[in-house]
mmCIF file of C-alpha atoms and ligand atoms in Angstrom:
data_model
loop_
_atom_site.group_PDB
_atom_site.id
_atom_site.type_symbol
_atom_site.label_atom_id
_atom_site.label_comp_id
_atom_site.label_asym_id
_atom_site.label_seq_id
_atom_site.Cartn_x
_atom_site.Cartn_y
_atom_site.Cartn_z
ATOM 1 C CA MET A 1 -82.054 -158.847 -97.220
ATOM 2 C CA LYS A 2 -79.915 -157.431 -100.005
ATOM 3 C CA ALA A 3 -76.172 -158.008 -99.809
ATOM 4 C CA VAL A 4 -73.127 -158.013 -102.037
ATOM 5 C CA ARG A 5 -71.547 -161.438 -102.239
ATOM 6 C CA VAL A 6 -68.473 -163.010 -103.800
ATOM 7 C CA HIS A 7 -69.039 -166.518 -105.200
ATOM 8 C CA GLU A 8 -65.708 -166.637 -106.995
ATOM 9 C CA THR A 9 -62.696 -164.419 -106.296
ATOM 10 C CA GLY A 10 -61.395 -162.101 -109.016
ATOM 11 C CA GLY A 11 -62.165 -158.680 -110.515
ATOM 12 C CA SER A 12 -64.708 -156.156 -109.269
ATOM 13 C CA ASP A 13 -67.357 -157.787 -111.508
ATOM 14 C CA ARG A 14 -67.362 -160.639 -108.968
ATOM 15 C CA LEU A 15 -69.190 -158.404 -106.471
ATOM 16 C CA VAL A 16 -72.774 -159.634 -106.936
ATOM 17 C CA TYR A 17 -75.708 -157.690 -105.456
ATOM 18 C CA GLU A 18 -78.331 -160.283 -104.513
ATOM 19 C CA GLU A 19 -80.999 -161.462 -102.087
ATOM 20 C CA THR A 20 -79.680 -163.538 -99.185
ATOM 21 C CA PRO A 21 -81.145 -164.535 -95.791
ATOM 22 C CA ALA A 22 -80.623 -161.964 -93.022
ATOM 23 C CA PRO A 23 -78.361 -163.283 -90.228
ATOM 24 C CA SER A 24 -79.714 -163.979 -86.768
ATOM 25 C CA PRO A 25 -77.565 -163.009 -83.797
ATOM 26 C CA ALA A 26 -75.889 -165.937 -81.992
ATOM 27 C CA THR A 27 -75.048 -165.895 -78.284
ATOM 28 C CA GLY A 28 -73.081 -162.740 -77.509
ATOM 29 C CA GLN A 29 -73.994 -161.129 -80.837
ATOM 30 C CA VAL A 30 -76.064 -158.134 -81.866
ATOM 31 C CA LEU A 31 -78.095 -157.734 -85.044
ATOM 32 C CA VAL A 32 -77.207 -154.389 -86.634
ATOM 33 C CA ARG A 33 -79.335 -152.712 -89.304
ATOM 34 C CA ILE A 34 -76.602 -151.154 -91.381
ATOM 35 C CA ARG A 35 -76.868 -147.488 -92.335
ATOM 36 C CA SER A 36 -73.426 -146.802 -93.785
ATOM 37 C CA ILE A 37 -70.588 -149.078 -94.938
ATOM 38 C CA GLY A 38 -66.882 -148.218 -95.060
ATOM 39 C CA VAL A 39 -64.926 -149.438 -98.083
ATOM 40 C CA ASN A 40 -61.321 -150.361 -97.356
ATOM 41 C CA PHE A 41 -58.438 -151.684 -99.391
ATOM 42 C CA ILE A 42 -58.559 -154.928 -97.403
ATOM 43 C CA ASP A 43 -61.932 -155.598 -99.128
ATOM 44 C CA VAL A 44 -60.080 -155.613 -102.451
ATOM 45 C CA TYR A 45 -57.522 -158.142 -101.130
ATOM 46 C CA PHE A 46 -60.358 -160.495 -100.073
ATOM 47 C CA ARG A 47 -62.256 -160.024 -103.345
ATOM 48 C CA LYS A 48 -59.127 -160.885 -105.329
ATOM 49 C CA GLY A 49 -58.336 -163.921 -103.155
ATOM 50 C CA LEU A 50 -55.059 -162.397 -101.949
ATOM 51 C CA TYR A 51 -56.391 -162.910 -98.417
ATOM 52 C CA PRO A 52 -58.177 -166.276 -98.237
ATOM 53 C CA ALA A 53 -61.903 -166.656 -97.399
ATOM 54 C CA ALA A 54 -64.323 -169.511 -98.051
ATOM 55 C CA VAL A 55 -66.793 -168.651 -100.837
ATOM 56 C CA PRO A 56 -69.470 -167.488 -100.997
ATOM 57 C CA PHE A 57 -68.762 -164.619 -98.640
ATOM 58 C CA THR A 58 -70.054 -161.123 -98.015
ATOM 59 C CA PRO A 59 -67.112 -158.708 -98.104
ATOM 60 C CA GLY A 60 -66.673 -155.580 -95.989
ATOM 61 C CA MET A 61 -65.089 -154.997 -92.591
ATOM 62 C CA GLU A 62 -66.666 -151.767 -91.375
ATOM 63 C CA ALA A 63 -70.123 -150.306 -90.886
ATOM 64 C CA SER A 64 -72.348 -148.229 -88.659
ATOM 65 C CA GLY A 65 -76.036 -148.659 -87.926
ATOM 66 C CA VAL A 66 -78.792 -149.260 -85.426
ATOM 67 C CA VAL A 67 -79.145 -152.158 -82.992
ATOM 68 C CA GLU A 68 -82.114 -154.204 -84.202
ATOM 69 C CA GLY A 69 -81.941 -157.321 -82.030
ATOM 70 C CA LEU A 70 -79.886 -159.005 -79.313
ATOM 71 C CA GLY A 71 -78.594 -162.563 -79.028
ATOM 72 C CA GLU A 72 -78.475 -164.448 -75.710
ATOM 73 C CA GLY A 73 -76.184 -163.043 -73.034
ATOM 74 C CA VAL A 74 -75.754 -159.525 -74.419
ATOM 75 C CA ALA A 75 -75.738 -156.823 -71.746
ATOM 76 C CA GLY A 76 -75.233 -153.091 -71.863
ATOM 77 C CA ILE A 77 -76.598 -152.586 -75.399
ATOM 78 C CA MET A 78 -80.197 -151.640 -76.157
ATOM 79 C CA PRO A 79 -82.262 -152.004 -79.340
ATOM 80 C CA GLY A 80 -82.299 -148.660 -81.137
ATOM 81 C CA GLY A 81 -78.732 -147.820 -80.044
ATOM 82 C CA ARG A 82 -76.384 -146.237 -82.591
ATOM 83 C CA VAL A 83 -73.229 -148.288 -83.081
ATOM 84 C CA ALA A 84 -70.271 -148.870 -85.385
ATOM 85 C CA TYR A 85 -67.691 -151.608 -85.796
ATOM 86 C CA ALA A 86 -64.568 -152.560 -87.723
ATOM 87 C CA MET A 87 -62.719 -155.791 -88.557
ATOM 88 C CA THR A 88 -65.823 -158.008 -88.560
ATOM 89 C CA PRO A 89 -66.391 -159.491 -92.042
ATOM 90 C CA GLY A 90 -69.718 -159.156 -93.879
ATOM 91 C CA SER A 91 -70.609 -155.451 -93.847
ATOM 92 C CA TYR A 92 -71.654 -155.128 -97.536
ATOM 93 C CA ALA A 93 -75.234 -155.927 -96.523
ATOM 94 C CA GLU A 94 -78.424 -154.516 -95.038
ATOM 95 C CA TYR A 95 -77.914 -156.423 -91.764
ATOM 96 C CA ALA A 96 -74.976 -157.983 -89.928
ATOM 97 C CA ALA A 97 -74.636 -160.080 -86.769
ATOM 98 C CA VAL A 98 -71.691 -158.676 -84.838
ATOM 99 C CA ASP A 99 -70.019 -159.785 -81.583
ATOM 100 C CA SER A 100 -71.187 -157.312 -78.963
ATOM 101 C CA ASP A 101 -67.627 -156.729 -77.725
ATOM 102 C CA LYS A 102 -66.664 -155.382 -81.158
ATOM 103 C CA LEU A 103 -69.321 -152.647 -81.119
ATOM 104 C CA ILE A 104 -68.591 -149.035 -80.320
ATOM 105 C CA THR A 105 -71.472 -146.874 -79.133
ATOM 106 C CA LEU A 106 -71.578 -143.643 -81.123
ATOM 107 C CA PRO A 107 -71.465 -140.325 -79.312
ATOM 108 C CA GLU A 108 -74.129 -137.769 -80.342
ATOM 109 C CA SER A 109 -71.557 -135.773 -82.303
ATOM 110 C CA ILE A 110 -70.793 -138.655 -84.691
ATOM 111 C CA ASP A 111 -73.236 -139.470 -87.507
ATOM 112 C CA PHE A 112 -73.393 -142.819 -89.315
ATOM 113 C CA GLU A 113 -71.335 -141.718 -92.309
ATOM 114 C CA THR A 114 -68.615 -140.219 -90.167
ATOM 115 C CA ALA A 115 -68.432 -143.355 -88.007
ATOM 116 C CA SER A 116 -68.104 -145.716 -90.967
ATOM 117 C CA SER A 117 -65.467 -143.407 -92.439
ATOM 118 C CA VAL A 118 -63.116 -143.121 -89.513
ATOM 119 C CA LEU A 119 -63.358 -146.201 -87.362
ATOM 120 C CA LEU A 120 -61.149 -148.631 -89.279
ATOM 121 C CA GLN A 121 -58.793 -146.163 -90.927
ATOM 122 C CA GLY A 122 -58.718 -143.839 -87.905
ATOM 123 C CA MET A 123 -57.886 -146.603 -85.430
ATOM 124 C CA THR A 124 -55.215 -147.780 -87.888
ATOM 125 C CA ALA A 125 -53.641 -144.333 -88.056
ATOM 126 C CA HIS A 126 -53.928 -144.179 -84.238
ATOM 127 C CA TYR A 127 -52.129 -147.437 -83.470
ATOM 128 C CA LEU A 128 -49.447 -146.861 -86.107
ATOM 129 C CA THR A 129 -48.498 -143.443 -84.722
ATOM 130 C CA ARG A 130 -49.147 -144.074 -81.014
ATOM 131 C CA SER A 131 -48.135 -147.703 -80.505
ATOM 132 C CA THR A 132 -46.235 -149.256 -83.417
ATOM 133 C CA PHE A 133 -43.898 -146.264 -83.628
ATOM 134 C CA PRO A 134 -44.879 -143.731 -80.970
ATOM 135 C CA LEU A 135 -44.215 -140.395 -82.677
ATOM 136 C CA LYS A 136 -42.730 -137.586 -80.643
ATOM 137 C CA LYS A 137 -42.408 -133.888 -81.238
ATOM 138 C CA GLY A 138 -39.676 -133.547 -83.843
ATOM 139 C CA SER A 139 -39.839 -137.139 -85.162
ATOM 140 C CA THR A 140 -39.435 -137.235 -88.932
ATOM 141 C CA LEU A 141 -41.590 -139.621 -90.893
ATOM 142 C CA LEU A 142 -42.311 -140.606 -94.462
ATOM 143 C CA VAL A 143 -45.877 -141.660 -95.289
ATOM 144 C CA HIS A 144 -46.832 -143.058 -98.678
ATOM 145 C CA ALA A 145 -50.262 -142.594 -100.329
ATOM 146 C CA ALA A 146 -50.832 -139.669 -97.959
ATOM 147 C CA ALA A 147 -54.047 -138.526 -99.676
ATOM 148 C CA GLY A 148 -55.719 -141.924 -99.224
ATOM 149 C CA GLY A 149 -58.096 -142.929 -96.447
ATOM 150 C CA VAL A 150 -55.482 -143.952 -93.883
ATOM 151 C CA GLY A 151 -52.926 -141.517 -95.312
ATOM 152 C CA LEU A 152 -54.904 -138.321 -94.662
ATOM 153 C CA LEU A 153 -55.727 -139.362 -91.097
ATOM 154 C CA LEU A 154 -52.181 -140.498 -90.333
ATOM 155 C CA THR A 155 -50.748 -137.242 -91.667
ATOM 156 C CA GLN A 156 -53.108 -135.176 -89.507
ATOM 157 C CA ILE A 157 -52.358 -137.182 -86.353
ATOM 158 C CA ALA A 158 -48.598 -137.039 -86.964
ATOM 159 C CA ALA A 159 -48.720 -133.263 -87.474
ATOM 160 C CA PHE A 160 -50.880 -132.911 -84.330
ATOM 161 C CA LEU A 161 -48.240 -134.853 -82.366
ATOM 162 C CA GLY A 162 -45.589 -132.389 -83.557
ATOM 163 C CA ALA A 163 -43.836 -134.733 -85.999
ATOM 164 C CA ARG A 164 -42.403 -133.589 -89.320
ATOM 165 C CA VAL A 165 -44.277 -135.280 -92.148
ATOM 166 C CA ILE A 166 -42.822 -136.024 -95.577
ATOM 167 C CA ALA A 167 -45.648 -137.358 -97.744
ATOM 168 C CA THR A 168 -45.784 -139.097 -101.103
ATOM 169 C CA VAL A 169 -48.769 -138.937 -103.487
ATOM 170 C CA SER A 170 -49.293 -139.605 -107.183
ATOM 171 C CA THR A 171 -50.850 -136.316 -108.374
ATOM 172 C CA ASP A 172 -50.654 -132.569 -107.752
ATOM 173 C CA GLU A 173 -54.263 -132.504 -106.573
ATOM 174 C CA LYS A 174 -53.459 -135.147 -103.969
ATOM 175 C CA ALA A 175 -50.359 -133.133 -103.015
ATOM 176 C CA SER A 176 -52.608 -130.199 -102.022
ATOM 177 C CA LEU A 177 -54.705 -132.492 -99.840
ATOM 178 C CA ALA A 178 -51.602 -133.882 -98.108
ATOM 179 C CA ARG A 179 -50.347 -130.357 -97.462
ATOM 180 C CA GLU A 180 -53.730 -129.308 -96.031
ATOM 181 C CA ALA A 181 -53.546 -132.347 -93.747
ATOM 182 C CA GLY A 182 -50.257 -131.073 -92.337
ATOM 183 C CA ALA A 183 -47.465 -132.520 -94.454
ATOM 184 C CA GLU A 184 -44.419 -130.253 -94.427
ATOM 185 C CA HIS A 185 -43.010 -131.718 -97.649
ATOM 186 C CA VAL A 186 -44.856 -133.572 -100.395
ATOM 187 C CA ILE A 187 -43.174 -135.657 -103.091
ATOM 188 C CA VAL A 188 -45.192 -136.554 -106.188
ATOM 189 C CA TYR A 189 -43.705 -140.044 -106.478
ATOM 190 C CA SER A 190 -45.242 -140.728 -109.869
ATOM 191 C CA ARG A 191 -42.725 -138.311 -111.399
ATOM 192 C CA THR A 192 -39.993 -137.790 -108.766
ATOM 193 C CA ASP A 193 -37.862 -140.484 -107.144
ATOM 194 C CA PHE A 194 -38.972 -140.322 -103.510
ATOM 195 C CA GLU A 195 -35.709 -141.793 -102.192
ATOM 196 C CA ALA A 196 -33.716 -138.930 -103.716
ATOM 197 C CA GLY A 197 -36.389 -136.481 -102.508
ATOM 198 C CA VAL A 198 -36.164 -137.703 -98.902
ATOM 199 C CA LYS A 199 -32.350 -137.563 -98.949
ATOM 200 C CA GLU A 200 -32.505 -133.978 -100.169
ATOM 201 C CA ILE A 201 -35.148 -132.888 -97.645
ATOM 202 C CA THR A 202 -33.312 -134.488 -94.707
ATOM 203 C CA GLY A 203 -29.841 -133.376 -95.805
ATOM 204 C CA GLY A 204 -28.844 -136.997 -96.390
ATOM 205 C CA THR A 205 -29.795 -138.124 -92.854
ATOM 206 C CA GLY A 206 -32.986 -140.053 -93.597
ATOM 207 C CA VAL A 207 -36.187 -140.350 -91.575
ATOM 208 C CA ASP A 208 -36.930 -142.011 -88.233
ATOM 209 C CA VAL A 209 -39.817 -144.050 -89.591
ATOM 210 C CA VAL A 210 -41.526 -144.902 -92.880
ATOM 211 C CA PHE A 211 -45.215 -145.841 -92.916
ATOM 212 C CA ASP A 212 -45.502 -147.872 -96.117
ATOM 213 C CA SER A 213 -48.885 -149.203 -97.265
ATOM 214 C CA VAL A 214 -47.972 -149.381 -100.949
ATOM 215 C CA GLY A 215 -45.757 -152.461 -100.616
ATOM 216 C CA ARG A 216 -44.168 -153.951 -103.714
ATOM 217 C CA ASP A 217 -43.446 -150.693 -105.591
ATOM 218 C CA THR A 218 -41.990 -148.786 -102.626
ATOM 219 C CA PHE A 219 -40.560 -151.298 -100.125
ATOM 220 C CA ASP A 220 -36.876 -151.347 -101.187
ATOM 221 C CA ARG A 221 -36.605 -147.586 -101.510
ATOM 222 C CA SER A 222 -38.496 -147.087 -98.242
ATOM 223 C CA LEU A 223 -35.704 -148.981 -96.459
ATOM 224 C CA ASN A 224 -33.176 -146.671 -98.129
ATOM 225 C CA CYS A 225 -34.955 -143.602 -96.715
ATOM 226 C CA LEU A 226 -34.316 -144.580 -93.082
ATOM 227 C CA LYS A 227 -31.719 -143.293 -90.654
ATOM 228 C CA PRO A 228 -29.533 -145.949 -89.033
ATOM 229 C CA ARG A 229 -31.754 -147.781 -86.494
ATOM 230 C CA GLY A 230 -34.863 -146.389 -88.187
ATOM 231 C CA THR A 231 -38.111 -148.354 -88.490
ATOM 232 C CA LEU A 232 -40.006 -149.473 -91.564
ATOM 233 C CA VAL A 233 -43.672 -150.018 -90.755
ATOM 234 C CA LEU A 234 -45.072 -152.011 -93.674
ATOM 235 C CA PHE A 235 -48.823 -151.995 -93.126
ATOM 236 C CA GLY A 236 -50.325 -152.683 -96.543
ATOM 237 C CA GLN A 237 -49.721 -153.707 -100.125
ATOM 238 C CA SER A 238 -51.823 -151.513 -102.402
ATOM 239 C CA SER A 239 -49.382 -152.094 -105.284
ATOM 240 C CA GLY A 240 -48.956 -155.812 -104.543
ATOM 241 C CA PRO A 241 -47.246 -158.031 -101.974
ATOM 242 C CA VAL A 242 -43.573 -157.531 -101.101
ATOM 243 C CA PRO A 243 -41.372 -160.479 -102.144
ATOM 244 C CA PRO A 244 -39.491 -162.391 -99.381
ATOM 245 C CA VAL A 245 -36.793 -160.346 -97.630
ATOM 246 C CA ASP A 246 -33.343 -161.453 -96.433
ATOM 247 C CA PRO A 247 -33.098 -160.239 -92.793
ATOM 248 C CA ASN A 248 -29.398 -159.409 -93.311
ATOM 249 C CA ILE A 249 -30.487 -156.462 -95.402
ATOM 250 C CA LEU A 250 -31.668 -154.779 -92.185
ATOM 251 C CA ASN A 251 -28.117 -154.931 -90.881
ATOM 252 C CA SER A 252 -26.389 -153.742 -94.042
ATOM 253 C CA LYS A 253 -28.722 -150.745 -94.334
ATOM 254 C CA GLY A 254 -28.088 -149.581 -90.749
ATOM 255 C CA SER A 255 -29.449 -151.948 -88.072
ATOM 256 C CA LEU A 256 -33.002 -151.198 -89.180
ATOM 257 C CA PHE A 257 -36.278 -152.418 -87.682
ATOM 258 C CA LEU A 258 -39.038 -153.899 -89.830
ATOM 259 C CA THR A 259 -42.569 -154.628 -88.657
ATOM 260 C CA ARG A 260 -45.759 -155.727 -90.451
ATOM 261 C CA PRO A 261 -48.570 -154.792 -88.050
ATOM 262 C CA GLY A 262 -52.327 -155.395 -88.283
ATOM 263 C CA LEU A 263 -55.243 -153.565 -86.636
ATOM 264 C CA ALA A 264 -56.681 -156.706 -85.014
ATOM 265 C CA HIS A 265 -53.544 -157.155 -82.865
ATOM 266 C CA TYR A 266 -53.676 -153.509 -81.783
ATOM 267 C CA THR A 267 -57.354 -153.689 -80.771
ATOM 268 C CA ALA A 268 -57.015 -157.076 -79.132
ATOM 269 C CA THR A 269 -58.669 -156.094 -75.862
ATOM 270 C CA ARG A 270 -61.995 -154.329 -75.391
ATOM 271 C CA ALA A 271 -60.233 -151.547 -73.440
ATOM 272 C CA GLU A 272 -57.769 -150.895 -76.264
ATOM 273 C CA LEU A 273 -60.508 -150.908 -78.917
ATOM 274 C CA VAL A 274 -62.680 -148.454 -76.994
ATOM 275 C CA GLN A 275 -59.779 -146.171 -76.155
ATOM 276 C CA ARG A 276 -58.592 -145.897 -79.771
ATOM 277 C CA ALA A 277 -62.128 -145.360 -81.101
ATOM 278 C CA ASN A 278 -62.922 -142.722 -78.491
ATOM 279 C CA ASP A 279 -59.648 -140.865 -79.130
ATOM 280 C CA ILE A 280 -60.577 -140.686 -82.817
ATOM 281 C CA PHE A 281 -64.120 -139.477 -82.091
ATOM 282 C CA ARG A 282 -62.779 -136.875 -79.644
ATOM 283 C CA TRP A 283 -60.190 -135.600 -82.129
ATOM 284 C CA LEU A 284 -62.965 -135.232 -84.712
ATOM 285 C CA ALA A 285 -65.173 -133.333 -82.263
ATOM 286 C CA ASP A 286 -62.219 -131.100 -81.268
ATOM 287 C CA GLY A 287 -61.306 -130.373 -84.890
ATOM 288 C CA VAL A 288 -57.893 -132.064 -84.613
ATOM 289 C CA LEU A 289 -59.019 -134.433 -87.366
ATOM 290 C CA LYS A 290 -60.920 -133.373 -90.457
ATOM 291 C CA LEU A 291 -62.660 -136.048 -92.401
ATOM 292 C CA ARG A 292 -62.715 -136.212 -96.178
ATOM 293 C CA ILE A 293 -65.448 -138.383 -97.665
ATOM 294 C CA ASP A 294 -64.744 -138.773 -101.365
ATOM 295 C CA ARG A 295 -67.744 -140.693 -102.724
ATOM 296 C CA ILE A 296 -70.826 -142.523 -101.455
ATOM 297 C CA PHE A 297 -72.119 -145.267 -103.747
ATOM 298 C CA PRO A 298 -75.338 -147.273 -103.383
ATOM 299 C CA LEU A 299 -74.574 -150.778 -102.087
ATOM 300 C CA ARG A 300 -75.553 -152.288 -105.455
ATOM 301 C CA ASP A 301 -72.626 -150.343 -107.014
ATOM 302 C CA ALA A 302 -69.939 -151.841 -104.765
ATOM 303 C CA SER A 303 -67.938 -152.744 -107.890
ATOM 304 C CA LYS A 304 -67.688 -149.038 -108.781
ATOM 305 C CA ALA A 305 -66.365 -148.306 -105.294
ATOM 306 C CA HIS A 306 -63.665 -150.961 -105.712
ATOM 307 C CA ASP A 307 -62.795 -149.657 -109.182
ATOM 308 C CA LEU A 308 -62.372 -146.173 -107.734
ATOM 309 C CA LEU A 309 -60.088 -147.401 -104.945
ATOM 310 C CA GLU A 310 -57.974 -149.502 -107.297
ATOM 311 C CA SER A 311 -57.746 -146.769 -109.942
ATOM 312 C CA ARG A 312 -55.814 -144.557 -107.465
ATOM 313 C CA ASN A 313 -58.379 -141.816 -108.079
ATOM 314 C CA SER A 314 -59.949 -141.831 -104.610
ATOM 315 C CA ARG A 315 -59.074 -139.043 -102.206
ATOM 316 C CA GLY A 316 -60.090 -139.846 -98.673
ATOM 317 C CA LYS A 317 -62.912 -142.226 -97.781
ATOM 318 C CA VAL A 318 -65.222 -144.245 -100.027
ATOM 319 C CA LEU A 319 -68.581 -145.393 -98.585
ATOM 320 C CA LEU A 320 -71.530 -147.591 -99.579
ATOM 321 C CA ARG A 321 -75.112 -146.904 -98.594
ATOM 322 C CA PRO A 322 -77.484 -149.888 -98.248
HETATM 323 P P1 LIG B 1 -56.238 -145.740 -99.855
HETATM 324 O O1 LIG B 1 -57.347 -144.751 -99.807
HETATM 325 O O2 LIG B 1 -54.925 -145.340 -99.286
HETATM 326 O O3 LIG B 1 -56.070 -146.174 -101.360
HETATM 327 C C1 LIG B 1 -54.907 -146.772 -101.831
HETATM 328 C C2 LIG B 1 -53.870 -145.744 -102.312
HETATM 329 O O4 LIG B 1 -52.651 -146.443 -102.499
HETATM 330 C C3 LIG B 1 -54.205 -145.142 -103.669
HETATM 331 O O5 LIG B 1 -55.069 -144.036 -103.604
HETATM 332 C C4 LIG B 1 -52.824 -144.769 -104.160
HETATM 333 O O6 LIG B 1 -52.428 -143.471 -103.712
HETATM 334 C C5 LIG B 1 -51.901 -145.797 -103.471
HETATM 335 N N1 LIG B 1 -51.353 -146.737 -104.453
HETATM 336 C C6 LIG B 1 -50.055 -146.837 -104.786
HETATM 337 N N2 LIG B 1 -49.879 -147.775 -105.707
HETATM 338 C C7 LIG B 1 -51.089 -148.285 -105.981
HETATM 339 C C8 LIG B 1 -51.552 -149.273 -106.884
HETATM 340 N N3 LIG B 1 -50.705 -149.958 -107.684
HETATM 341 N N4 LIG B 1 -52.871 -149.554 -106.928
HETATM 342 C C9 LIG B 1 -53.727 -148.884 -106.140
HETATM 343 N N5 LIG B 1 -53.349 -147.939 -105.246
HETATM 344 C C10 LIG B 1 -52.038 -147.628 -105.173
HETATM 345 O O7 LIG B 1 -56.727 -147.080 -99.162
HETATM 346 P P2 LIG B 1 -56.988 -147.344 -97.601
HETATM 347 O O8 LIG B 1 -56.840 -146.086 -96.849
HETATM 348 O O9 LIG B 1 -58.218 -148.157 -97.458
HETATM 349 O O10 LIG B 1 -55.791 -148.311 -97.228
HETATM 350 C C11 LIG B 1 -54.448 -147.865 -97.347
HETATM 351 C C12 LIG B 1 -53.524 -149.021 -97.098
HETATM 352 O O11 LIG B 1 -53.499 -149.301 -95.716
HETATM 353 C C13 LIG B 1 -53.899 -150.308 -97.826
HETATM 354 O O12 LIG B 1 -52.710 -150.891 -98.311
HETATM 355 C C14 LIG B 1 -54.503 -151.129 -96.726
HETATM 356 O O13 LIG B 1 -54.374 -152.490 -96.964
HETATM 357 C C15 LIG B 1 -53.692 -150.693 -95.538
HETATM 358 N N6 LIG B 1 -54.342 -150.899 -94.254
HETATM 359 C C16 LIG B 1 -53.699 -151.647 -93.321
HETATM 360 C C17 LIG B 1 -54.204 -151.845 -92.079
HETATM 361 C C18 LIG B 1 -53.413 -152.575 -91.072
HETATM 362 O O14 LIG B 1 -53.784 -152.610 -89.887
HETATM 363 N N7 LIG B 1 -52.320 -153.200 -91.427
HETATM 364 C C19 LIG B 1 -55.544 -151.355 -91.718
HETATM 365 C C20 LIG B 1 -56.131 -150.500 -92.738
HETATM 366 C C21 LIG B 1 -55.550 -150.317 -93.969
HETATM 367 P P3 LIG B 1 -51.435 -142.623 -104.687
HETATM 368 O O15 LIG B 1 -52.216 -142.479 -105.957
HETATM 369 O O16 LIG B 1 -51.204 -141.337 -103.993
HETATM 370 O O17 LIG B 1 -50.225 -143.477 -104.847
#
């Protein structure tokens, strides 16, 4: 089969499109013929070596496709079934062997591109707003990179839950997208200091929660945007990792809470995984969530997809097609 592989970590030119043996499903696994592949920022971290993986490896954590074959001991899944999955490495390929308990069966209303666009980022937005910091009507939140993949979904869910969204984005075009998604206030943080902006918008009070996926460039000021006893949810590092933090800072800035959550821990059980995925699919079917697919690249052009994500020019989801 054709796959994209990384033999040496580094720049996007290390994503090599090549022939490699197709996997065969082990006990409890399913062979999936991949139809659409979701590109996520975590793929960039692995490619760069920021997150460790033994080389060579096939990057990619998200895909949708058709069940092609079953390993021993798999029940309840039939060849020909339409499925999707997230957080299983190796999706930049024509086939993947995936643990059957990680697969979500697609409802009729969800096509392959939609599934590989919303599963990982949608379940992330779901757990952040429903479990890490359960938003209530009237909660005030700050979300960075609000026109990105996770950002647009998180903004829509927060607005749906009745929370007041303050969003940051880097361009005016992205500001329009964040507003359309339901943000009440948008700060273009490439030209305006977002800390001052949040103080002004909240009359000096600060927000209940900050969802920060940008990391190094925003972390310190994100803490300064919180109310006393507010929560900083650091869930990514698009601008680079945050240096070590002295826990006393949480006290001096107002008895703050800091958490660094990951999707795997919030989809740890089959029941939780299925519930989050089905909520996302239902919200799409009901029109609560609108999906924005930015670009679809052929699998052989995975490096262009990474360049787009890293250039900050993507708006919404980036996909690969095998
Ligand atoms: P995005 O579509 O959000 O793309 C990244 C965005 O980050 C850019 O568009 C840009 O928006 C912003 N950004 C700010 N500074 C930089 C920089 N120096 N370089 C590049 N981008 C920058 O990506 P995803 O939706 O795939 O992921 C968003 C974040 O969420 C990532 O950090 C990812 O790791 C994290 N994540 C975490 C999960 C978890 O469970 N912990 C799960 C899924 C994703 P702008 O131009 O508006 O600043």
